[in-house]
Every structure is written in structure tokens, then in C-alpha cells.
mmCIF file of C-alpha atoms in Angstrom:
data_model
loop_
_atom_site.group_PDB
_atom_site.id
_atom_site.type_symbol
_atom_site.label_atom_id
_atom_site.label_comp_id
_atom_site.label_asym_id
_atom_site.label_seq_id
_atom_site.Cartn_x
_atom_site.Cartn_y
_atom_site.Cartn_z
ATOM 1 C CA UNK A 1 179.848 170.728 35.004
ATOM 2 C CA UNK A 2 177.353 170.774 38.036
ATOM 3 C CA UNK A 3 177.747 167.352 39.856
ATOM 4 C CA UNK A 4 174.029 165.900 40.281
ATOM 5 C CA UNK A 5 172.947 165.388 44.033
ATOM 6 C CA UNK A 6 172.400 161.579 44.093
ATOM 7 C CA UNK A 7 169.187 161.231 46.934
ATOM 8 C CA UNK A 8 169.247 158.258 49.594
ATOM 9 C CA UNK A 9 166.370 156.344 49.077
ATOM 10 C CA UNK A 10 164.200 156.133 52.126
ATOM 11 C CA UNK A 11 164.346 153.679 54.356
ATOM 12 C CA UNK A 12 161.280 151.936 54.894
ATOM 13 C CA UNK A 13 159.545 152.484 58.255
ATOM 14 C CA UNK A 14 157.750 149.439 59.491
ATOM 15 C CA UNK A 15 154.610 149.748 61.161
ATOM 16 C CA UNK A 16 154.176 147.852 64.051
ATOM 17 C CA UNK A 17 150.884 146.662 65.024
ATOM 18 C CA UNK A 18 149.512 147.420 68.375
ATOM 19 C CA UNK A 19 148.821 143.435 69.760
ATOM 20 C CA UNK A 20 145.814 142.018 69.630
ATOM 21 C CA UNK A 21 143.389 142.057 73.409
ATOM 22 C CA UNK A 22 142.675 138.559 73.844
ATOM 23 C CA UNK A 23 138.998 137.541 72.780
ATOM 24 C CA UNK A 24 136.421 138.032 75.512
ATOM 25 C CA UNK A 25 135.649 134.239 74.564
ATOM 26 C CA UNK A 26 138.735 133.164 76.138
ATOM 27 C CA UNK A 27 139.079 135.531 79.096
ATOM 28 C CA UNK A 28 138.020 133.348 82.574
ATOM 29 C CA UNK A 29 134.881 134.534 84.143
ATOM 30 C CA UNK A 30 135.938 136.922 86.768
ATOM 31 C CA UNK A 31 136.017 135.860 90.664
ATOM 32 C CA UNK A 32 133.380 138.664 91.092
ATOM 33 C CA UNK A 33 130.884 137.777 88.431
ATOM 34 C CA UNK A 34 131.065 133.727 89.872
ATOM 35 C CA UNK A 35 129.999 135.268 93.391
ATOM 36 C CA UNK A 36 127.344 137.488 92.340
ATOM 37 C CA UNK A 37 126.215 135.261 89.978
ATOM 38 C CA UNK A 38 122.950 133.110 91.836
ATOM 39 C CA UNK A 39 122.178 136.496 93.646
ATOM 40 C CA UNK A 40 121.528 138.188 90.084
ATOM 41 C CA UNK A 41 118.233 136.270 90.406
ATOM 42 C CA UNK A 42 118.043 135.234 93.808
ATOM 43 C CA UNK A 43 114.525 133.750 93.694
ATOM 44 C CA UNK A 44 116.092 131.172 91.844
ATOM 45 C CA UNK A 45 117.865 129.877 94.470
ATOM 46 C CA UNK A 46 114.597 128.161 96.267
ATOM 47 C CA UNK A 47 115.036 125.996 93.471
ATOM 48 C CA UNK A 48 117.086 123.736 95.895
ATOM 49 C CA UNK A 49 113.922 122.969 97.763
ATOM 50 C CA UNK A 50 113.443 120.141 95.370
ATOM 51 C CA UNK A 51 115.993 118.536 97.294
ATOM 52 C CA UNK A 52 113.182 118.000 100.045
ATOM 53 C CA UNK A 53 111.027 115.795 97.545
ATOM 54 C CA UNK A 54 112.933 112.032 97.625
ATOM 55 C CA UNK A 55 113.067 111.053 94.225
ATOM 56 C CA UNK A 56 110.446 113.715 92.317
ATOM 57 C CA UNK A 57 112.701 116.264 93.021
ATOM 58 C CA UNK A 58 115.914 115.251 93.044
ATOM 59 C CA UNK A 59 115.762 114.637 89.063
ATOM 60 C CA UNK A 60 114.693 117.851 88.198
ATOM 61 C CA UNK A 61 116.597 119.744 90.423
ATOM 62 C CA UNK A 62 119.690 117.097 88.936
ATOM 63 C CA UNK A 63 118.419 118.271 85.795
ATOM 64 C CA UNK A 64 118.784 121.760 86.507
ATOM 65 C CA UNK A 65 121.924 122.002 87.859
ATOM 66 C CA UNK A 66 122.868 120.103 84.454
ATOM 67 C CA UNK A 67 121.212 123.185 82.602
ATOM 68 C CA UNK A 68 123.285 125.693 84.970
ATOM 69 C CA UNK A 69 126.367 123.942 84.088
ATOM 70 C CA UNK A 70 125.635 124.085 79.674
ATOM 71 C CA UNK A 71 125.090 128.090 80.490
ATOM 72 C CA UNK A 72 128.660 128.418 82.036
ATOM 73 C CA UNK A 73 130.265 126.258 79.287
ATOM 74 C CA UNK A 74 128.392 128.580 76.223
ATOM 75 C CA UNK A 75 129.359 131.750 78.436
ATOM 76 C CA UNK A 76 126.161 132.921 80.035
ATOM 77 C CA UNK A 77 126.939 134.021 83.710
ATOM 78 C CA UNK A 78 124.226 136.155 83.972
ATOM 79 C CA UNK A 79 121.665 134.619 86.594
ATOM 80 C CA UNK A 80 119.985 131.692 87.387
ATOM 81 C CA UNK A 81 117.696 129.973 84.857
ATOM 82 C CA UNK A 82 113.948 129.409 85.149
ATOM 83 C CA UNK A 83 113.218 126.050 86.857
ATOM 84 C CA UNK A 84 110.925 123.754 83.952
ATOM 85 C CA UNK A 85 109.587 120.929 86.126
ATOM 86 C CA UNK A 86 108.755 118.607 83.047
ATOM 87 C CA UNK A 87 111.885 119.020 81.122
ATOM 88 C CA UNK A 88 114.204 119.223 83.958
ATOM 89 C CA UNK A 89 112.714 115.841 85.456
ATOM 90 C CA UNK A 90 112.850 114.304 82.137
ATOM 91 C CA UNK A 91 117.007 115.671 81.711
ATOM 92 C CA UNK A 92 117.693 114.917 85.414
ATOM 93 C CA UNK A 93 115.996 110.927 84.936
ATOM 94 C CA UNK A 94 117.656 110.452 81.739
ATOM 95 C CA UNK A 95 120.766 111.388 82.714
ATOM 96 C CA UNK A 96 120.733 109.905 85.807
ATOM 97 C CA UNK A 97 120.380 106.833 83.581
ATOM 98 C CA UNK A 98 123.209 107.470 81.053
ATOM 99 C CA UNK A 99 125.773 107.865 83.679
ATOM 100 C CA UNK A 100 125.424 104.321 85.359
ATOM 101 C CA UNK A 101 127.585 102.567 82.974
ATOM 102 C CA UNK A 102 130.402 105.197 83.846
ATOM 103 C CA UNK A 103 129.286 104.791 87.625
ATOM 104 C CA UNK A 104 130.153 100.786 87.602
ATOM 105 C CA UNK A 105 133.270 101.336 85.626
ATOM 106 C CA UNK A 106 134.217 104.085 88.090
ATOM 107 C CA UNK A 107 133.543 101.409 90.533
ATOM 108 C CA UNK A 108 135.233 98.305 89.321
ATOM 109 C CA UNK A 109 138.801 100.809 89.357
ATOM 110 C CA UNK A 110 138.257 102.361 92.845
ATOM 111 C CA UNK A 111 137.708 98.338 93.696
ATOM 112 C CA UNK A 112 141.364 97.096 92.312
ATOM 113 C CA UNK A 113 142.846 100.266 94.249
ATOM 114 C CA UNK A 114 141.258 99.228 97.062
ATOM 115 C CA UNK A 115 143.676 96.548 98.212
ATOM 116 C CA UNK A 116 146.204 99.013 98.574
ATOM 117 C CA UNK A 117 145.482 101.993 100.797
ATOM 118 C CA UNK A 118 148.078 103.977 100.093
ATOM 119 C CA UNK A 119 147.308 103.544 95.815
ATOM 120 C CA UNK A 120 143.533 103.959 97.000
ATOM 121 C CA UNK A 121 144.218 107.031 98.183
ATOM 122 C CA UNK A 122 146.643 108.780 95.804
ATOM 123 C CA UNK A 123 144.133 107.170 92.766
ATOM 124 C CA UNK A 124 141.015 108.717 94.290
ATOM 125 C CA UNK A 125 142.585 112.412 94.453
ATOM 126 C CA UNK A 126 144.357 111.923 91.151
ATOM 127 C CA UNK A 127 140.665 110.860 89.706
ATOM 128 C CA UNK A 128 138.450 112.921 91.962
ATOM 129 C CA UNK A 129 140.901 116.510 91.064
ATOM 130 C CA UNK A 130 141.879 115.549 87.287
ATOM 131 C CA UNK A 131 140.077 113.523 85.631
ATOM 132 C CA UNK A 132 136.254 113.450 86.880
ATOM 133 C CA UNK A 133 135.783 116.658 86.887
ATOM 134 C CA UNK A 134 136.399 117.415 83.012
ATOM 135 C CA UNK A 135 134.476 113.922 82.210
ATOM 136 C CA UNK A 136 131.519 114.750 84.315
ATOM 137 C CA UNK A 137 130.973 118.681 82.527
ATOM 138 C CA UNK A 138 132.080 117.122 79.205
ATOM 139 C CA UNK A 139 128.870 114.256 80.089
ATOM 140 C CA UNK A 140 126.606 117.271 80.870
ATOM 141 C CA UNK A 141 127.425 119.065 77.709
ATOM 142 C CA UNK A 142 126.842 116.357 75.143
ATOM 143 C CA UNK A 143 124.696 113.964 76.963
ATOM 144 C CA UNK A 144 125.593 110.922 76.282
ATOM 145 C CA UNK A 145 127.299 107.903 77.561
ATOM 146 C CA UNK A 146 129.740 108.032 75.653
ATOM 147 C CA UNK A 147 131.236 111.096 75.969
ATOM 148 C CA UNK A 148 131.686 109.926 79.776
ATOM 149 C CA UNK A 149 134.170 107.682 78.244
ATOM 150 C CA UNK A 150 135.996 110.742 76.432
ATOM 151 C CA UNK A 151 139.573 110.341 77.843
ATOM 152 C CA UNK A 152 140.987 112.546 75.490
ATOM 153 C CA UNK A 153 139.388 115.499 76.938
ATOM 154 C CA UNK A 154 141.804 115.486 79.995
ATOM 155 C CA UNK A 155 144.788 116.248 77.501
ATOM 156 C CA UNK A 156 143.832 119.842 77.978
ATOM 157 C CA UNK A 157 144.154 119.390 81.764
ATOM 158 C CA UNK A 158 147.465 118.767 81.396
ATOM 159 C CA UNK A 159 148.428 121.205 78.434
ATOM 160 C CA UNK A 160 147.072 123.709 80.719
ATOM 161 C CA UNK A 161 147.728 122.949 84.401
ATOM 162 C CA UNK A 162 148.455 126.014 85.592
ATOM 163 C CA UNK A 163 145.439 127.655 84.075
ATOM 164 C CA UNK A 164 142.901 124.556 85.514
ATOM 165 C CA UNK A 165 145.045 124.416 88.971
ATOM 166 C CA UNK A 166 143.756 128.189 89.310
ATOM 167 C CA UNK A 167 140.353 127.426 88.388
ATOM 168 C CA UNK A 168 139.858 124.925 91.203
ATOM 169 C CA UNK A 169 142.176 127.434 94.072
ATOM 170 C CA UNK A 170 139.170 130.031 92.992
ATOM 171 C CA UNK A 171 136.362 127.291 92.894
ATOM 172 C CA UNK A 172 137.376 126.175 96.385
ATOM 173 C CA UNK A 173 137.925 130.041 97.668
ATOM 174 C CA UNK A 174 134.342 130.326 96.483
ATOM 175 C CA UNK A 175 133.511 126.894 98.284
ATOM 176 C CA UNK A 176 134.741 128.605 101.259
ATOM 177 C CA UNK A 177 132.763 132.026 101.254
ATOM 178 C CA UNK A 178 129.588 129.998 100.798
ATOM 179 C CA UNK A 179 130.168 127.446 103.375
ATOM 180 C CA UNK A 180 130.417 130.752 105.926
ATOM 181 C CA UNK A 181 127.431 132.135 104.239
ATOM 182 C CA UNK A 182 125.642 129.073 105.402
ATOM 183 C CA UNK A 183 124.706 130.542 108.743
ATOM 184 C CA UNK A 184 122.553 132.721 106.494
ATOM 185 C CA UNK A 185 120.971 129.544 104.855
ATOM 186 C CA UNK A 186 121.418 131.251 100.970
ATOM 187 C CA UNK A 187 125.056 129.991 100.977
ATOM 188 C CA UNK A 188 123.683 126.390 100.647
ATOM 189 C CA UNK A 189 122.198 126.931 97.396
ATOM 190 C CA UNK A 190 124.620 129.305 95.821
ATOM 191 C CA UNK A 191 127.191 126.809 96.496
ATOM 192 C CA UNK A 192 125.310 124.026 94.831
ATOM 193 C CA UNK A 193 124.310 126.114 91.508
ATOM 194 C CA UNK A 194 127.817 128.258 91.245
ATOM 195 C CA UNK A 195 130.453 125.568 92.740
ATOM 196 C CA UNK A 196 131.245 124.059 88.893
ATOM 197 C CA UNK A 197 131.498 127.276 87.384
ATOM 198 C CA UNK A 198 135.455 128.333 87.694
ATOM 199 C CA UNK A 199 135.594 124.471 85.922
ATOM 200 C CA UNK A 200 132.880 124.992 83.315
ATOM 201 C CA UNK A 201 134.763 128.421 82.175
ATOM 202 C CA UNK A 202 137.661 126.062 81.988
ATOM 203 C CA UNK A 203 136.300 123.487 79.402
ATOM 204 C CA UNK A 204 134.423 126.361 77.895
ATOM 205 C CA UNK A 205 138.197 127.965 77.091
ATOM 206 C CA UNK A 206 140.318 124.847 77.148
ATOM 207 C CA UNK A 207 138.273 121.893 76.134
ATOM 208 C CA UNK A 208 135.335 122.451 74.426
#
């Protein structure tokens, strides 16, 4: 009698999956691409001339900056936007408007710190570093009063300190290279239009 070979089955081999890059969506905007970023159109920046004209240019150049900030948060880094007189004075004004009630409330707390300076001080940081910050881009995005009011937002601060503490070292490293490039006179306005955008890329990851 010839014994019958008996064959091992094969063992299964399991594939495994090479892991995933992480979605350009949630990458943050790259140091390099903030700085070049109101040079890209640089005849934008004369924009901030506005600021020259008391009150019928400070809302549409308030209302422009607005616009710069909605372009970070949906991703667009690419270059300054065109300047629209008409609907940028009619943003700006309106706006302007909308965040008074948030201005008096703001206000009314700073006021019961006041009495201690030491609480003053450690409650205007806290406020002025964590908390305005994500209320004031989260204002500018859905524009209303409101959303000033959104508390909740600032949960993500926390969930992800490390990630926002790194957004404002590189939004205050950028502060810094401007400020020198003041001598030049084009740091001022690159500083005004770029200086929220390490923060908007933050809610535009984090938050929104």
C-alpha cells in the first residue's frame, strides 16, 4: 500500500496595507507659503492705504481683512484678493455692528477682573491667547452675533493644544519677520493681511 502524502494547507498571508498620507485638507499651511503669501500679489498690499481714510476706509479695509481671513479658513493661500469697495464697506460696517454686543460683554468681564490686578492680568492673557482668538475667526466665518457667543468652539483649543500652541509660536515668528521688514514699509501690510493665518489654518483643521 502507498501511504498518501497528506499536504499542509497554506497559511494565509495577510496583506498589509501601506498607511494612509494624511489628507492635504488637514495638513497646516506651511511656514513658507504664510510668508510668501501677500507677496504672490503684492499690489494688493496698498490695500492698507484705506487705513488713511477715518471712517470710509477703515470699514472696507475691516471688511477685507474679514474676506482674507474666510480664504484661509476654506484653504485658499494663494494671494491676496481683489479689494470691492462697495461690498467690503458694506461687510466691514455690518460687522463692525454685529460685534458690539460681544464688545460690551467682553467689557463688563475685563471690568469685574479689574479689581484685582493680578486676576486682571492672568484673565486678559488667558482670554486674549485662548479664547478670542477662535471666537473672533469663528465671528468672521459665519457672521453673526451669535456665533461670537459660540463657547463651544474653544473645546478644540484644548483637545488640541499642542497643535494651536504651534500655530501661534509660527504666527508670532511671522509677527517678528514682518515687524523687521517694516524698515522696508511692505512689512506693515503683510503683517496686517497674513498675521491670522497660522490661526485660520487652525479652525480650518480643528474647528470648523
Amino acid at each position: 500500500m502507498t501511504k498518501k502524502k497528506t499536504i499542509a494547507p497554506k497559511k494565509a498571508v495577510k496583506k498589509t496595507m501601506p498607511a494612509k498620507a494624511p489628507a492635504l485638507e488637514t495638513l497646516p499651511v506651511e511656514f513658507g507659503t504664510a510668508f510668501k503669501y501677500p507677496f504672490n500679489r503684492p499690489v494688493g498690499m496698498l490695500n492698507i492705504l484705506w487705513i488713511l481714510l477715518p471712517i470710509i476706509g477703515w470699514f472696507p479695509l475691516f471688511g477685507y481683512t474679514i474676506r482674507i481671513v474666510k480664504n484661509f479658513v476654506k484653504g485658499d493661500f494663494s494671494q491676496l484678493p481683489l479689494f470691492q469697495f462697495g461690498s467690503d464697506f458694506k461687510l466691514g460696517f455690518f460687522m463692525f455692528l454685529k460685534a458690539i454686543p460681544f464688545g460690551l460683554a467682553y467689557g463688563v468681564v475685563m471690568k469685574a477682573l479689574y479689581y484685582n490686578e493680578v486676576l486682571y492680568m492672568i484673565g486678559a492673557l488667558f482670554i486674549g491667547i485662548f479664547i478670542l482668538p477662535m471666537l473672533m475667526i469663528n465671528f468672521y466665518v459665519k457672521e453673526t452675533i451669535a456665533s461670537f457667543f459660540e463657547v463651544s468652539k474653544i473645546n478644540s483649543v484644548f483637545e488640541n493644544l499642542g497643535d494651536y500652541v504651534i500655530a501661534l509660536l509660527k504666527s508670532l515668528a511671522l509677527g517678528l519677520i514682518f515687524l523687521v521688514m517694516m524698515i522696508i514699509l511692505v512689512g506693515i501690510p503683510a503683517n496686517v493681511f497674513t498675521k491670522q493665518i497660522f490661526l485660520a489654518d487652525f479652525y480650518r483643521r480643528k474647528v470648523n
